[in-house]
Tab-separated table of C-alpha atoms in Angstrom:
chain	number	residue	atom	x	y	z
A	1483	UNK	CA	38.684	16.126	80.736
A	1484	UNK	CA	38.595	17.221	84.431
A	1485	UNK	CA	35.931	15.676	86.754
A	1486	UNK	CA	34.193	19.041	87.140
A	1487	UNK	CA	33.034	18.276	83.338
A	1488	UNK	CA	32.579	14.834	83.322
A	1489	UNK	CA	29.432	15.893	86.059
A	1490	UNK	CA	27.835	17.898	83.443
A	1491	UNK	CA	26.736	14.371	81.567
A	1492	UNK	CA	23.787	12.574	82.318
A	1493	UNK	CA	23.635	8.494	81.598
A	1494	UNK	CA	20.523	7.823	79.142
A	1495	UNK	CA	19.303	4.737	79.215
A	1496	UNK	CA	17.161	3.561	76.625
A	1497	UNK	CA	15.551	0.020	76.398
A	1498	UNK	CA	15.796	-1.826	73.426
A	1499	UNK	CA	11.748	-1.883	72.972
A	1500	UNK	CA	11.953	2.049	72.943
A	1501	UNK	CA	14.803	2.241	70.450
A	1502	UNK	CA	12.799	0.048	68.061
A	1503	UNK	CA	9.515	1.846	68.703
A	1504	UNK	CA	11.045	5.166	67.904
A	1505	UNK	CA	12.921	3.149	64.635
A	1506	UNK	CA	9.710	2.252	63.440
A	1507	UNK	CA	8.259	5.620	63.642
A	1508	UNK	CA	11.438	6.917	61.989
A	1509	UNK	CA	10.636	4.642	59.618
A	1510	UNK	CA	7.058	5.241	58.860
A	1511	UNK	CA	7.241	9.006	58.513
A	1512	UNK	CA	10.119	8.209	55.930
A	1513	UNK	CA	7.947	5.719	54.169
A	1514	UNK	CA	4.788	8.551	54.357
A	1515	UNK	CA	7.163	11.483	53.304
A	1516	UNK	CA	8.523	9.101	49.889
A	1517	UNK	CA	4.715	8.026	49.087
A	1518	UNK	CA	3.313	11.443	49.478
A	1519	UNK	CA	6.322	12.487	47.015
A	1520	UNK	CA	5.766	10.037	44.438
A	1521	UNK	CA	2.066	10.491	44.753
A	1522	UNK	CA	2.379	14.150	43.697
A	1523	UNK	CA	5.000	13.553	41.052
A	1524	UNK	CA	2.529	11.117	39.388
A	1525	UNK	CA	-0.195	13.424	39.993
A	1526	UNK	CA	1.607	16.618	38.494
A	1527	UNK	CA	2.524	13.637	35.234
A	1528	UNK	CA	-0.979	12.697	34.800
A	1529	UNK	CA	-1.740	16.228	34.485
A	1530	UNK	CA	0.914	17.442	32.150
A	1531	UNK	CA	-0.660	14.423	29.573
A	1532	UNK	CA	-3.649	15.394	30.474
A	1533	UNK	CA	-3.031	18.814	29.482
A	1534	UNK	CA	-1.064	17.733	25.958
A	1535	UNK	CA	-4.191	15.136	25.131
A	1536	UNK	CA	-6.614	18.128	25.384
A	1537	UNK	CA	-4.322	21.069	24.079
A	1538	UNK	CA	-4.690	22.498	21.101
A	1539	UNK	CA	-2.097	23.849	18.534
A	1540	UNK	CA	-2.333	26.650	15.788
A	1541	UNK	CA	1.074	27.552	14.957
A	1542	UNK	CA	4.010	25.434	13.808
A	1543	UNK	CA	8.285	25.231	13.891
A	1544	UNK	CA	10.054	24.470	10.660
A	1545	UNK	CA	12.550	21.874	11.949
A	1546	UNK	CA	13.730	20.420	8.780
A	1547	UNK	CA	13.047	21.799	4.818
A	1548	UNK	CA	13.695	19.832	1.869
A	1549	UNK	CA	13.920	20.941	-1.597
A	1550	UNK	CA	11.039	19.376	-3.644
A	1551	UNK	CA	11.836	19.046	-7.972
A	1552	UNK	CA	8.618	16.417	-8.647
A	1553	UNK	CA	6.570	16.805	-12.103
A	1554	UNK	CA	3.050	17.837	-11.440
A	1555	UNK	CA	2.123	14.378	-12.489
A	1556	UNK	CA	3.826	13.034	-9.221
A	1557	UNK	CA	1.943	11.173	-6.426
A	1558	UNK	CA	2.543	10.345	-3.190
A	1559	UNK	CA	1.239	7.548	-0.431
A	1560	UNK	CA	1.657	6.545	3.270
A	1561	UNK	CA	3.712	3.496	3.090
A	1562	UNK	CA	4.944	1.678	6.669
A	1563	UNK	CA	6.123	4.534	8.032
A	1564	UNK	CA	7.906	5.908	4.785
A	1565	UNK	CA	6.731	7.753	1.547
A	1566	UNK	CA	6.039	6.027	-1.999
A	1567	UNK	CA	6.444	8.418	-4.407
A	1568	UNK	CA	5.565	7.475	-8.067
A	1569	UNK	CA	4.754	9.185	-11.623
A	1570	UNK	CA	4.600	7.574	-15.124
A	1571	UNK	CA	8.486	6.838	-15.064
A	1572	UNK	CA	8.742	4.958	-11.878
A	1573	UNK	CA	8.254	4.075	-8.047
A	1574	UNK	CA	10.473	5.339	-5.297
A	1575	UNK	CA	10.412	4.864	-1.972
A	1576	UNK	CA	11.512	7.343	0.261
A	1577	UNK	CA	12.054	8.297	4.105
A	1578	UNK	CA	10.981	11.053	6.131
A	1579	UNK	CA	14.088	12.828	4.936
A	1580	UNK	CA	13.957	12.204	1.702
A	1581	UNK	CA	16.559	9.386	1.482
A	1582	UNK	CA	16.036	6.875	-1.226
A	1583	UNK	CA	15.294	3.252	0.376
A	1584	UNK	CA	14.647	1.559	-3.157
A	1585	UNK	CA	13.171	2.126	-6.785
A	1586	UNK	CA	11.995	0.942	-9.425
A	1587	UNK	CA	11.649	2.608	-13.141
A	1588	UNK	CA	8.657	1.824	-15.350
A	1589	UNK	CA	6.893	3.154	-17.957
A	1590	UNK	CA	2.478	3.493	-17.031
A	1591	UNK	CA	0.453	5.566	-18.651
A	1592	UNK	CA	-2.015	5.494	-15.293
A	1593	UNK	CA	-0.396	3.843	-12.739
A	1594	UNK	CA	-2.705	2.628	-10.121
A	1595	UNK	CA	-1.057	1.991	-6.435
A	1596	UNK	CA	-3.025	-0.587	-4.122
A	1597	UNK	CA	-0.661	-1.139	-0.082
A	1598	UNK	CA	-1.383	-3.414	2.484
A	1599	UNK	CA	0.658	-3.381	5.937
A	1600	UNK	CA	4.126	-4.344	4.495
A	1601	UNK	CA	3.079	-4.707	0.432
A	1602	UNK	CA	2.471	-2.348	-2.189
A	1603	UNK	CA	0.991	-3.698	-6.045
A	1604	UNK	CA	2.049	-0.788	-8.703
A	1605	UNK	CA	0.120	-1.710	-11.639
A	1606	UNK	CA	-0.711	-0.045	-15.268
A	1607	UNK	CA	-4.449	0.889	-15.683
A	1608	UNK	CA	-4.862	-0.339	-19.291
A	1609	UNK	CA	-1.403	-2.352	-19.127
A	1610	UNK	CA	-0.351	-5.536	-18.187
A	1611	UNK	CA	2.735	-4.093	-15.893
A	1612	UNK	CA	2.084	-4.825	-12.278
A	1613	UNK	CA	4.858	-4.799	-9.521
A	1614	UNK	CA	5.071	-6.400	-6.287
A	1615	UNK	CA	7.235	-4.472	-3.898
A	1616	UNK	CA	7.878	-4.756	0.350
A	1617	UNK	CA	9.399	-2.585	2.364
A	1618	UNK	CA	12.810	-3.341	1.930
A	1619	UNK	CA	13.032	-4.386	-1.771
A	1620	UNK	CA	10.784	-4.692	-5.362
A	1621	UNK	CA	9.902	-8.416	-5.137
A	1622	UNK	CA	8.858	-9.083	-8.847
A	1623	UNK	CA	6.861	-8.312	-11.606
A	1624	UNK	CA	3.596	-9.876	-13.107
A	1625	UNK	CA	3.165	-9.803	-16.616
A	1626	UNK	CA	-0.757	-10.101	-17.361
A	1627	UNK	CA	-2.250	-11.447	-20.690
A	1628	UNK	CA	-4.887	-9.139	-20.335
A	1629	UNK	CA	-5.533	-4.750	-19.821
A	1630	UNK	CA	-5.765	-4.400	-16.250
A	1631	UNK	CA	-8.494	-2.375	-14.609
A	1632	UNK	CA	-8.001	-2.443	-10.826
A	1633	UNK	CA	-5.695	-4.222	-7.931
A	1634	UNK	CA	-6.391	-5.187	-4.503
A	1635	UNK	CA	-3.061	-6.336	-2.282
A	1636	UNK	CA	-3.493	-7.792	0.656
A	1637	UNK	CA	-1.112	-8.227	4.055
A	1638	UNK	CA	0.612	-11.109	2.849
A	1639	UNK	CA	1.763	-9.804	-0.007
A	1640	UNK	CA	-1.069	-11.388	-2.205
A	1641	UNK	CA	-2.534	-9.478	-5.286
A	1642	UNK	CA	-6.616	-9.903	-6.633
A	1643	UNK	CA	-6.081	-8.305	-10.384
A	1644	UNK	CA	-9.296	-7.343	-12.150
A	1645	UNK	CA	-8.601	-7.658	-15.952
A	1646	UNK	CA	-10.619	-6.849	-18.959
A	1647	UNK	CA	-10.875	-7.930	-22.582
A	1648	UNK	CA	-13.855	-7.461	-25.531
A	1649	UNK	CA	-15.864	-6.629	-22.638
A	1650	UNK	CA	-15.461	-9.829	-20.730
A	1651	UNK	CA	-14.150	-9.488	-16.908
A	1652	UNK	CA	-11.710	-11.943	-15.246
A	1653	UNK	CA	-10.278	-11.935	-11.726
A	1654	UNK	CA	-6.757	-13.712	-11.238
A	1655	UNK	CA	-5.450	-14.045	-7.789
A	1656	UNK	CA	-1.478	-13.829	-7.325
A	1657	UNK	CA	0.850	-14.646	-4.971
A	1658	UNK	CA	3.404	-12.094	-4.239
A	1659	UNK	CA	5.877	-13.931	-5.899
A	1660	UNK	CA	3.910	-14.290	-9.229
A	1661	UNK	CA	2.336	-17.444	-9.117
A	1662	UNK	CA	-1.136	-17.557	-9.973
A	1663	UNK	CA	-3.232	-18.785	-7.256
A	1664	UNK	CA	-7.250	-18.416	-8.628
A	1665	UNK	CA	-8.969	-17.119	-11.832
A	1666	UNK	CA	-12.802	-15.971	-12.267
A	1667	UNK	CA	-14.409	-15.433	-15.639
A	1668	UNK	CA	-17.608	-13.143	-15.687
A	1669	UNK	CA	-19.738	-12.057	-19.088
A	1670	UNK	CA	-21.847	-8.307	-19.104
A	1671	UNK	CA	-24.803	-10.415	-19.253
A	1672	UNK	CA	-24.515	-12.568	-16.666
A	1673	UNK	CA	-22.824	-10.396	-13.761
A	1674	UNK	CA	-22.783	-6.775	-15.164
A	1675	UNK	CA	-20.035	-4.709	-14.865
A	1676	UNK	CA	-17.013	-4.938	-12.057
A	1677	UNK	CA	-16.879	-1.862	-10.192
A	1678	UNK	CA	-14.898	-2.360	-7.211
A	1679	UNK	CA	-13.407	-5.633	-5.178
A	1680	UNK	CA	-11.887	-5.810	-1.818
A	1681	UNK	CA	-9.522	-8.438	-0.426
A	1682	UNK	CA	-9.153	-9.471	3.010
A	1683	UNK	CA	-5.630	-9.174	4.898
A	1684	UNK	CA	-5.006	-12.318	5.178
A	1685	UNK	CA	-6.244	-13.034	1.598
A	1686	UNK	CA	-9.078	-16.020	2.605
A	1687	UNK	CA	-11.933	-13.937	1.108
A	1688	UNK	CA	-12.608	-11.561	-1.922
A	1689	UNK	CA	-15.329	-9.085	-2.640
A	1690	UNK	CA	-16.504	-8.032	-5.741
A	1691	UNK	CA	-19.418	-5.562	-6.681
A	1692	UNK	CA	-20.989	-5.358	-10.009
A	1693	UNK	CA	-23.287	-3.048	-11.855
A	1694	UNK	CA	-26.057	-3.932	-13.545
A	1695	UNK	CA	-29.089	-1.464	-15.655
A	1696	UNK	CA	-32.075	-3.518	-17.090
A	1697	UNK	CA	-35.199	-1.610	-18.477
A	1698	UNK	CA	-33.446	1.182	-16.643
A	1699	UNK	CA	-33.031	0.284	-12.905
A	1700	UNK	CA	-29.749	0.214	-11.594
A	1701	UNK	CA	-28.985	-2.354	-9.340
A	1702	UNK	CA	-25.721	-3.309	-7.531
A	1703	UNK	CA	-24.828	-6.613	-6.400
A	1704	UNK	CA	-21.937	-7.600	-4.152
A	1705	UNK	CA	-20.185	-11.270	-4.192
A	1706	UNK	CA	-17.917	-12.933	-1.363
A	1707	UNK	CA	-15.852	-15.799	-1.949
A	1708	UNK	CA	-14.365	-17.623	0.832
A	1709	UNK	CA	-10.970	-19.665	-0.131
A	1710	UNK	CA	-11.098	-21.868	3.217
A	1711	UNK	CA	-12.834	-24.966	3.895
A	1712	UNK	CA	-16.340	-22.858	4.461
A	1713	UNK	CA	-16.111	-21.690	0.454
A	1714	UNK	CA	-14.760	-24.972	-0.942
A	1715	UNK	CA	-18.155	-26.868	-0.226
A	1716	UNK	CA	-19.449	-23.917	-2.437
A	1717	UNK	CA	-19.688	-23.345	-6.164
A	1718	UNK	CA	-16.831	-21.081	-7.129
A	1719	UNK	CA	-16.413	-20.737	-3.467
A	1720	UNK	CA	-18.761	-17.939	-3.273
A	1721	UNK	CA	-20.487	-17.853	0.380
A	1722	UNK	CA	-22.631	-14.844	-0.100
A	1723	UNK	CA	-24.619	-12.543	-2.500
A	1724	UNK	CA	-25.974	-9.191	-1.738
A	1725	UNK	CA	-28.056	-7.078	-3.904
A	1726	UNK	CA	-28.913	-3.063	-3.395
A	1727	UNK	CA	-31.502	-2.154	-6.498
A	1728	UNK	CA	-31.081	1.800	-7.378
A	1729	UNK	CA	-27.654	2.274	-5.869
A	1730	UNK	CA	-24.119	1.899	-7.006
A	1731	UNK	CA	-21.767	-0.433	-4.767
A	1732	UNK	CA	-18.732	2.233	-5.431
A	1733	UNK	CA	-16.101	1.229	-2.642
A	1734	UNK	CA	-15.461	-1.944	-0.530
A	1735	UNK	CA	-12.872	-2.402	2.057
A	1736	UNK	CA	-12.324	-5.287	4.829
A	1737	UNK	CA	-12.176	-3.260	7.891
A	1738	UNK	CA	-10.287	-7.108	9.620
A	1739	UNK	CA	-10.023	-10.315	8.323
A	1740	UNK	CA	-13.901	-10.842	8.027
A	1741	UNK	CA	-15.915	-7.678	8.184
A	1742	UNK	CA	-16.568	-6.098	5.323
A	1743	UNK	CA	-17.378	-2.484	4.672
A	1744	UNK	CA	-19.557	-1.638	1.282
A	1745	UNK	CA	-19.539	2.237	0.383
A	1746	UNK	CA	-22.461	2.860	-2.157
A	1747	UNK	CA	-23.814	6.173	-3.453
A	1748	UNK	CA	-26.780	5.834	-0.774
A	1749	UNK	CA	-25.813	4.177	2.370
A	1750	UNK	CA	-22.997	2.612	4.025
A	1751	UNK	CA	-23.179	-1.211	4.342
A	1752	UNK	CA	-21.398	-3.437	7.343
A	1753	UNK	CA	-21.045	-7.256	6.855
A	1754	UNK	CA	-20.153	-9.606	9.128
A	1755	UNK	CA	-18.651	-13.336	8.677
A	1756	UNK	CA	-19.327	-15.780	11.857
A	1757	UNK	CA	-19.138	-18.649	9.679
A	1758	UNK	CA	-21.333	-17.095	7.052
A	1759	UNK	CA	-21.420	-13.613	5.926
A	1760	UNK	CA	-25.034	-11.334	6.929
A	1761	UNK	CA	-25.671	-8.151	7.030
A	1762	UNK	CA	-25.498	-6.247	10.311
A	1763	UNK	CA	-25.797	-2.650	10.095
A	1764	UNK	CA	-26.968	0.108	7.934
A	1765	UNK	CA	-25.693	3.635	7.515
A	1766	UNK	CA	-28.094	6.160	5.488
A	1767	UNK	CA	-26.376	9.397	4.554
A	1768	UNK	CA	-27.650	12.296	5.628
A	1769	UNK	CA	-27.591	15.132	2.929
A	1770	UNK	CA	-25.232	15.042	0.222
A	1771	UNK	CA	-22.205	13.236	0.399
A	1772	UNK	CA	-19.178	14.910	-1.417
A	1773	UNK	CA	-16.374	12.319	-0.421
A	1774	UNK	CA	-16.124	8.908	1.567
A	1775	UNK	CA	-12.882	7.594	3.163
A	1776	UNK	CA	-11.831	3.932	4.892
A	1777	UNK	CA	-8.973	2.649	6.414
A	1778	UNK	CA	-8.937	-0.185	8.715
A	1779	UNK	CA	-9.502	1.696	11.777
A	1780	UNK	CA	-11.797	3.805	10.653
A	1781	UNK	CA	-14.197	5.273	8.140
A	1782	UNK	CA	-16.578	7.905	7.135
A	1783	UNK	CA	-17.891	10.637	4.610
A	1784	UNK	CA	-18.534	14.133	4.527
A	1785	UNK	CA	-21.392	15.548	3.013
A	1786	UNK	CA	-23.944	18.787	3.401
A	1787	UNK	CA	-26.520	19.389	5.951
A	1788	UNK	CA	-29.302	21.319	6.883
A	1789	UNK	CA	-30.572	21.996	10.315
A	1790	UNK	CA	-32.860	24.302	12.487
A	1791	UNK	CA	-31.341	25.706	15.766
A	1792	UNK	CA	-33.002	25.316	19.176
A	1793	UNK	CA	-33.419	28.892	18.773
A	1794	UNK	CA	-35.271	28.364	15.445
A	1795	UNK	CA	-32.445	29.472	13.346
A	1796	UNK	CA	-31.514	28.035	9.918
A	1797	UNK	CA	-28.040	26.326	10.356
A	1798	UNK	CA	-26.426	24.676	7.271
A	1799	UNK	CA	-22.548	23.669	6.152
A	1800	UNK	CA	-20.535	20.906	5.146
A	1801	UNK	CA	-19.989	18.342	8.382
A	1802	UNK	CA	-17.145	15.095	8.955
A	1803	UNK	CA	-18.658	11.951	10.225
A	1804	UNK	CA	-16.278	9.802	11.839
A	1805	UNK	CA	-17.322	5.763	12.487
A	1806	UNK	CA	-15.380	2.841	13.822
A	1807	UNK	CA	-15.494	-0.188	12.134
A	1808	UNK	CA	-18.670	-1.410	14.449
A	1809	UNK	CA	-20.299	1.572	12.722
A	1810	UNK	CA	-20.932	3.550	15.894
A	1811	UNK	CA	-19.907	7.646	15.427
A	1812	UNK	CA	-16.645	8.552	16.968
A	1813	UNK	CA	-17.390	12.312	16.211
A	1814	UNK	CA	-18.985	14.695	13.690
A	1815	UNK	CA	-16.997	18.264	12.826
A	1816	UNK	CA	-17.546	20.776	10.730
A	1817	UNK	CA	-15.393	21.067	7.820
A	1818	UNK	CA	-14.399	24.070	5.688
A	1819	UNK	CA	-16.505	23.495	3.026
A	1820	UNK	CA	-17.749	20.216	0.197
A	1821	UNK	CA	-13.957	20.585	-1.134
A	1822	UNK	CA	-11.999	18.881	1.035
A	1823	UNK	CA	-9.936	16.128	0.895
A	1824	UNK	CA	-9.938	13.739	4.234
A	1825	UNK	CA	-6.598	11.884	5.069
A	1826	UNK	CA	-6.543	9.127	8.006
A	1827	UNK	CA	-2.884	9.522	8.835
A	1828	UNK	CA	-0.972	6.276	10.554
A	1829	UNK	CA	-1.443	7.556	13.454
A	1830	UNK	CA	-5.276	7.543	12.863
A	1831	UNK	CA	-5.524	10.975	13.113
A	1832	UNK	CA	-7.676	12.300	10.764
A	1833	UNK	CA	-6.907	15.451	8.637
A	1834	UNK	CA	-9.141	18.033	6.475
A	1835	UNK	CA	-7.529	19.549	4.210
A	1836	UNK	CA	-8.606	22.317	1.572
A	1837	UNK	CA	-6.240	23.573	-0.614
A	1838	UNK	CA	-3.523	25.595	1.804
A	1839	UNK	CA	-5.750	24.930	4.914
A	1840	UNK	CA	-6.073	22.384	7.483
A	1841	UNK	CA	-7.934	20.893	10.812
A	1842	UNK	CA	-5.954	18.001	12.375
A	1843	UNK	CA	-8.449	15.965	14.810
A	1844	UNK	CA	-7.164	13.394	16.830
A	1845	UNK	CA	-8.400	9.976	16.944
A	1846	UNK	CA	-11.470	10.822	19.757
A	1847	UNK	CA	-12.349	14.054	17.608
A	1848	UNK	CA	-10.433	16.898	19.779
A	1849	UNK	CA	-8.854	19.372	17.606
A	1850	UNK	CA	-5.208	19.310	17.598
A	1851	UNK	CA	-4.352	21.979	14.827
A	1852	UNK	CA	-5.983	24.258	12.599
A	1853	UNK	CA	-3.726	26.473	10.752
A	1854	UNK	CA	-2.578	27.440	7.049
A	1855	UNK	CA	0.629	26.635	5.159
A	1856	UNK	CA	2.383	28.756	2.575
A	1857	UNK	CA	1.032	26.991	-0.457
A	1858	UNK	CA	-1.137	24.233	-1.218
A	1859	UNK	CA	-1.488	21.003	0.758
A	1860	UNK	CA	0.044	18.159	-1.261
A	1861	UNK	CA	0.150	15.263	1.721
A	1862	UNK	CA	0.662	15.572	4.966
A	1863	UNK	CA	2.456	12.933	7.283
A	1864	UNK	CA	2.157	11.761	11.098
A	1865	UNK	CA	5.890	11.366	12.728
A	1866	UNK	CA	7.208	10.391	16.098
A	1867	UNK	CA	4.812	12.172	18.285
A	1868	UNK	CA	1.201	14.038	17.945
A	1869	UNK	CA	2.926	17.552	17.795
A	1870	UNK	CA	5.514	16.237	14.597
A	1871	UNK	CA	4.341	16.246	11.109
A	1872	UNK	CA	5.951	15.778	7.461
A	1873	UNK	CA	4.038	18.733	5.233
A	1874	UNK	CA	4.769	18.047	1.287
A	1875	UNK	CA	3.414	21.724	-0.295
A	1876	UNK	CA	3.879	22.761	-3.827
A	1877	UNK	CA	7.730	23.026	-3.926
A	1878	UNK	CA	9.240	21.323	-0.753
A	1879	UNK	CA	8.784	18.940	2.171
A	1880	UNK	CA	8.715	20.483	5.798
A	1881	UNK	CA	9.171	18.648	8.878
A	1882	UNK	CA	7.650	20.828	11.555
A	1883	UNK	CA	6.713	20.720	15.383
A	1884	UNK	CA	3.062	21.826	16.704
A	1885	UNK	CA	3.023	24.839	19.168
């Protein structure tokens, strides 16, 4: 380089307090450019769930079909993320592709199916059959010396087993391995009639309701018996007696360990246990009720109504009450008509069904589906995400995607 171009550069001198100034600004509008990026990319995700929380679906994919060869007599259940099918020959349980994970043959004139978390009781109504089975395998079976009338399992894999014989009731408590664990007598004349029990999940406490008419008054009366240290200072470790006179006590269910839910033909019932059982809250139908349904996060009926419009209009229809288990109402819909059938999938979504037709609400009460199906609804099962479903119709299973 000649020295004519060497005199075309300039020496720049920079102090080091400048350099580090102008580093720090460098550094800062970096910092502000990657925040303001991140921001908006959180932003733009918040809105896309946003967006799938609120939307709503009325068309489906078929991703997967499978051929379905079940007699009509053929039932199915939601069992830990699998399907229990079962009939008067036998149990199977099956995954969401119709794989066999275990069975078990059997011959049941009625066979009555009772689950709890990982347990499932399969028991002969009339028999003395009754099979304990978990998820992975068929743990045992019970022989009874007496007809059995009803089962309650609970989460441990314990069994309450209401049995029956020249008209005299008895309740036997199992463990899930067969050993007998408690046993209740009760005479038509003392008690009435058993109608329904309830057993708590971790098996410390036991419902029963029985039905009593004298001079032609119906009168239902609930008993709790506590199997801890709280029920052994009582007799028969009962804690708790609650009577309702004109109604019938027809389904009980133990919404957690202690609170109880009572179901009758009138009113739904909530009972709390802080040491002793009481009860807290009252429910009244309104109109009539055509079906009730429970699981342990939620519960609820539907029945008819009758109302006049701010406009001064008769309005009437079948509506869907939704309640948590503090008895508060999650939502109310209205439903196709008194015919439905109400399934709280595991997913707590909550589906009406009616016949081929369906409305899938989510667990806040926004509708996620409404469509119709090729043939009638047989059972219908929540998968991997809110927009993947298991549909069982009349001759096949269907795996399909909302869209």
């Amino acid at each position: 380089m000649d020295n004519n171009q060497k005199k075309n550069f300039r020496k720049i001198e920079t102090s080091e307090q400048e350099f580090e100034q102008r580093l720090r600004t460098h550094r800062h509008r970096v910092a502000r450019l990657i925040a303001l990026s991140a921001g908006a990319i959180i932003f733009i995700f918040c809105l896309s769930l946003l967006y799938l929380h609120f939307r709503s679906y009325n068309s489906y994919q078929v991703k997967e079909e499978i051929k379905r060869n079940d007699n009509p007599d053929v039932e199915y259940r939601d069992y830990s993320g699998n399907l229990l099918k079962y009939s008067r020959d036998g149990a199977f349980l099956i995954d969401t592709h119709g794989k066999l994970i275990w069975n078990q043959t059997f011959e049941m004139n009625k066979p009555i199916v009772d689950i709890a978390d990982q347990y499932v009781g399969i028991a002969a109504e009339g028999g003395t059959e009754l099979y304990i089975s978990s998820i992975e395998k068929v743990i045992g079976k019970i022989e009874t010396s007496m007809p059995i009338v009803q089962i309650k399992v609970s989460g441990g894999g314990f069994v309450a087993v209401l049995l029956e014989e020249n008209e005299n009731y008895y309740v036997t408590l199992y463990d899930k391995e067969g050993s007998q664990l408690a046993h209740g007598e009760y005479h038509i004349e003392n008690s009435g009639i058993p109608i329904a029990m309830a057993l708590s999940k971790d098996c410390k406490q036991l419902a029963i309701s029985f039905l009593d008419v004298k001079e032609g008054i119906v009168k239902s009366t609930v008993h709790i018996y506590d199997f801890t240290e709280n029920g052994k200072a009582q007799i028969d470790n009962q804690v708790a007696e609650f009577s309702y006179e004109g109604e019938m006590a027809i389904q009980m269910n133990y919404l957690d360990h202690k609170n109880l839910l009572i179901l009758t033909d009138q009113q739904a019932i909530l009972i709390s246990d802080e040491g002793k059982p009481k009860q807290e809250k009252t429910i009244t139908y309104d109109g009539k009720v055509s079906s009730v349904f429970c699981n342990s996060g939620c519960w609820g009926f539907v029945s008819s109504y009758n109302e006049t419009t701010k406009e001064g209009s008769s309005k009437s229809g079948e509506r869907l009450t939704v309640y948590n288990e503090n008895g508060k109402i999650v939502f109310q819909k209205d439903v196709f008509s008194k015919d439905v059938r109400v399934e709280v999938l595991e997913s707590e979504f909550v589906a009406v069904i009616a016949k081929d037709k369906i409305q899938l609400y989510n667990s806040k009460g926004l509708l996620k589906f409404r469509g119709n199906f090729p043939s009638e609804i047989v059972k219908i099962k929540s998968l991997d995400t809110d927009r993947d479903y298991l549909v069982l119709l009349d001759d096949q299973m269907i795996r399909i995607k909302l869209k």
